[in-house]
Structures are given as structure tokens and as C-alpha cells.
Amino acid sequence: MTAFFQSLGLPFEGAWLLSTIIGILVIALPLMLAVAMIIYADRKIWAAMALRRGPNVVGPLGLLQSFADGLKVFLQETIVPSAANKGLFLIAPIITFTVALMAWAVIPFDTGVVLADINVGLLYILAISSLGVYGVVIAGWASNSKYPFFSAMRASAQMISYEVSIGFILICVVLWAGSFNLTTIVESQKGYYGLLNGNGFNPLLFPMAIMFLISALAETARAPFDLTEAESELVAGYQTEYSSMAFALYWLGEYANVLLMCTLNALLFWGGYLPPLDIPVLYCVPGIIWLFAKILFFFFVFSWVKATVPRYRYDQLMRLGWKIFLPTSLLFVFLVSGFLMLTRYGGAA
Amino acid sequence: MIQVFAFYLFACIMIGAAALTIFARNPVHSVLWLIVAFFNAGGLMILLGAEFIAMLLVIVYVGAVAVLFLFVVMMLNIDFAELRAGFVSYLPFGMLIAIVLAAEILLGLGIWSVGPIELAQRAAPVPADIHNIQAIGALLYTRYIFLFEMAGLVLLVAMIGAIVLTHRGRSGVRGQNIDRQNRRRPQDAIVNIAQPVGKGVEL
């Protein structure tokens, strides 16, 4: 797109800036729409599993429910508690929301369709997702209220714990692909056994795919790891004191993060924008449709888990993260690098 | 143009945030300004073309170290009046450290820019076709492998040391054995008895 604006007579820097801003809008605006619809889908799936109808009043089949909710919170009064640390209290939801959008810059939607094709794409995502904890922690502290504070403590411990094992899982994928670039990682998954596309079909990486899915649930604080928002213990967790748009920003950010994790599952383990089978006919379908189908499948899994699995206890959560996932993922880093050493890189060094 | 603009933006914000880290009255604000400074340092690294270092800076310092700082500072119940009272008595010591640091920075800058001795090349030539992750990896795992592994070993020892120092094996506490809990079945826990009327239950 930069070349197009340059042909209109703009200097390179101006053209680059303009095309980047357009690229950001082309990703962020549909993402917001997707978040609105995915909240609706979440409620519908959850309701269906509980044999309820879910939202069905606003618009046909209740499709406009999220927009009605958005309008409602938009018209509400923003209440800042008098004991709160005002500046930080208002900045916290902005951090969560911004960070949730930032990571999408490096996601490849199709071959070459990516805003920033940087060679440290996966590290960038890891760096950005490690920032996500600040929105929650600052909210908990700035609210100056005990339940948000407990929630912030839980959230920060939980996110740090699972980031460690996520890091090791990603290392396995990176070792296999030989690159941190997400496009290269996706392309490297082509043609397992000459037929299947996706690291998940690799027996060494399949356990990592499952662990990544579970860690993703914990990292986004979705059920069964939603201890930060455990309503029976903490009212609404770190969001307790928030109202109006600040509250809505948390919701949007949270679901954008969930979508990001679903996308990462698809990109890293199940072939991203490649069709699941390496058959030429399937490449007629645009890659973005395959990617969206995979994202939606993983989102369905997330909702399914939310509807069926009871909430973990906090010590069980920590035990799973540190005593089970961490050693197992470390073992697989060892196994994967050993396997590659012997097969791809020609034996002992 | 954009690069120059970005450099001055990152640099100004970083210096401002670093100053505010010191001047902020609330320790939590201090830590948050420190995080802003780290983040902008990451931005400067990217401008230098060291994207790997930039990402590591954000992941390690912002994502892990600063979270722990914040965690600890948030939990402390700090009395600001008491903190302020100690200011004068610590002033000479603080000044001494500040003077030493300032002298070191000036000395370093002086040698680097005007001195006749060429201590090191200012920028190593970068081959165009090698990413800097590959370049760092190739150096780290060949030429500096022993230093690298030594650093790893030191970290491992520090980690074990921290666990040994803080772990207290408390006696008389009933812990949970998760495996035993998971192995427990209804038939282990439930007993049907025919209890005669007027007699206590045998437990």
C-alpha cells in the first residue's frame, strides 16, 4: 500500500505513515465488530449449553444485543470512587484495551497480509501480552478497595505463572519452525506426511498444542481459571469499582485478548491461514477464511469449557502452572531440540 | 524524518519518566514511571536495529521484574511522613553516590567522544542477510558459550538459594496431597451403617 500512496506523489515517509494508519484501522475496526459479535456468540453458546435461549430480544435473534449493551454503558455515568487514585484509575482500562489491540499488528491473516512483518513477531506478542497484567494490577490498586486488590494480586500471580510455560511452549514451536516470524512459522507447517497442515499433527508438538490451549485459558483468565473475577468471592474482581465506558473497555479488551489467544492457537499449531489438508483444491478458498474458521472453532472450545467446567481453586491453579505445565513444557523443549539436533541438524555437534 | 522524530519522542519521554521515578511522592507511581522508562528504552533499542534486545527488555524488565517490584511496593504500607523525615540524614550519602555516578558517566562520555584511544568500534558492521537473533545466537553459543553457561549456572544457584532461604518446612500443618485427593472415590469416603436407636455413632 505504501507504493500506491507513493505513486500518488507522496514522499516515502508520508506514504508509509498513511498506509500504516489505514492498516491499523483496517485491523482494529473489524476487530471491534468481531469482539461485539463474539460476546454475543459467547452468551448464545453458553445459554444453549444451559438449555436457555440467551439474548433474543434486540434485533433479529438478538444479534444487536452487544450494541445495545454498548450504548447502555456509554450513556451511564462514570463514577470515580472518592478514595481512588484518580489518574491511575482512569488510565488502567485504557492500558488493558490498548495492549489488547497492539498485539494484532503482527498477526498474518493470509500470505503476506500482515501489518508489521517483523522477524521477532512471536517475541513481540509475548512482550505485549506480558504488558496486559498492568491494566489489571493498576486497576486493583487504584480502586483502593479490597476486592479489586485481591483480584489484582491473583491476576498478576496467575498471569506470570502461565507466561512461563507459554514461553517454553512457544520455544518448541520456534525451534521447529526455525524462526520467530509468524508468517514463516505458518508456512513451515505445510505438508506433514505430505497431507496435513499444522504443527498439531506432529506427535512431538501435539501435547504442546493442548497445553497451549489450557495456558491460553489461564492467561486470559477465562473459566475455569477466572479466579480474578470469581463473583462468589470477589464481587466482580478488579472491575468492581468501574462503571460506564471504563467497564466497557475492560470487556472489549478481555474479549480481544481471547480472540488473540484463539488466533495464536490457530497460527502456531493448526496451520493458521493454510487449509487443514495439503490438497490443491482447498487452496482455492482464501486463507483468511480458513483462519477465521479456526479462530471460531477455538472460540467455541473456549465457550464450551466455560459452560461445562467448574472453577479451579487457587492452589490447584498454581499447582497446575508450576508443578505440571512448567516441567512438562521444559521437558518438551529438551525433546524437540534433541530430536531436531539428531534429524535436521545432523547429529551431535 | 520519522526516525529522528521517534528518537526524540522516546528519548524525551524516557528522561522525563526517569526523572519522575525519582521525584514521584508515591512509590507505586515511581514504579509505574520506571516501567514507562523501560518501555521507551525498548523503543530506542528498536531504532538502533536491535529488535531482539528490545523485545527481551520489555519481556524481562517490564513483564517480569517490574511486576514483582509493583507487587512488593503495592503490598507495603508506607508512611510518607516517616519517609520524608529521613531525607536530610540520607542526603550526604545520596549525594556521594550521585557524584560518583555522574563522574563515571562524564568520564565514559569523555573517553568515548574526545579521547585519542579507540576503545571499541562504535558500531559493528551488520551483514544484511543475518537477523540479529541469528547473529546473537551464533556468537553466544560459540564464542561466549562458557560465559553464557556460567551466567546460567549463577542464575540457577541464585534461584535455588532464594528457595532455600525462604522455604520453611513448617511442622504441624496439614497439607493437601492432591494425588490422594484425586485417587479418592465415593466408596472410600462413604460407609453405610445400620445404626441402632439410642446409641452413639462410632467414628
CSV table of C-alpha atoms in Angstrom, one decimal, chain A residues 136 146-159 161-162 217-240 254 309-321:
chain,number,residue,atom,x,y,z
A,136,VAL,CA,-5.5,-5.3,35.9
A,146,LYS,CA,-10.2,-4.7,49.0
A,147,TYR,CA,-11.9,-7.0,46.4
A,148,PRO,CA,-10.3,-5.3,43.4
A,149,PHE,CA,-7.0,-5.5,45.3
A,150,PHE,CA,-7.3,-9.2,46.0
A,151,SER,CA,-8.2,-9.7,42.3
A,152,ALA,CA,-5.2,-7.8,41.1
A,153,MET,CA,-2.9,-9.9,43.3
A,154,ARG,CA,-4.4,-13.1,41.9
A,155,ALA,CA,-4.3,-11.9,38.4
A,156,SER,CA,-0.7,-10.9,38.4
A,157,ALA,CA,0.4,-14.1,40.0
A,158,GLN,CA,-1.7,-16.1,37.6
A,159,MET,CA,-0.5,-14.4,34.5
A,161,SER,CA,2.9,-18.2,36.3
A,162,TYR,CA,1.4,-19.2,33.0
A,217,LEU,CA,-7.5,-20.1,29.1
A,218,ALA,CA,-5.4,-19.3,32.2
A,219,GLU,CA,-3.6,-16.3,30.6
A,220,THR,CA,-6.9,-14.7,29.5
A,221,ALA,CA,-8.5,-15.5,32.9
A,222,ARG,CA,-11.3,-17.4,31.3
A,223,ALA,CA,-13.3,-20.1,33.0
A,224,PRO,CA,-12.2,-22.5,34.7
A,225,PHE,CA,-9.3,-20.1,35.6
A,226,ASP,CA,-11.4,-17.0,36.1
A,227,LEU,CA,-10.4,-16.6,39.7
A,228,THR,CA,-9.8,-12.9,39.2
A,229,GLU,CA,-13.5,-12.4,38.6
A,230,ALA,CA,-14.8,-15.1,40.9
A,231,GLU,CA,-18.1,-13.5,41.7
A,232,SER,CA,-18.8,-15.6,44.7
A,233,GLU,CA,-15.6,-14.4,46.4
A,234,LEU,CA,-14.6,-11.1,44.9
A,235,VAL,CA,-17.8,-9.4,43.7
A,236,ALA,CA,-16.5,-8.6,40.2
A,237,GLY,CA,-12.8,-8.7,40.8
A,238,TYR,CA,-10.7,-5.8,39.6
A,239,GLN,CA,-13.7,-4.3,37.7
A,240,THR,CA,-15.8,-3.9,40.9
A,254,GLU,CA,-10.7,-9.0,27.5
A,309,VAL,CA,-16.0,-26.9,33.7
A,310,PRO,CA,-16.3,-25.7,37.3
A,311,ARG,CA,-13.9,-23.1,38.6
A,312,TYR,CA,-10.5,-24.1,39.9
A,313,ARG,CA,-9.3,-23.4,43.4
A,314,TYR,CA,-6.4,-21.0,43.5
A,315,ASP,CA,-3.9,-23.5,44.8
A,316,GLN,CA,-4.9,-26.0,42.1
A,317,LEU,CA,-4.3,-23.3,39.5
A,318,MET,CA,-0.8,-22.6,40.8
A,319,ARG,CA,0.0,-26.3,41.1
A,320,LEU,CA,-1.1,-26.9,37.5
A,321,GLY,CA,1.0,-24.0,36.3
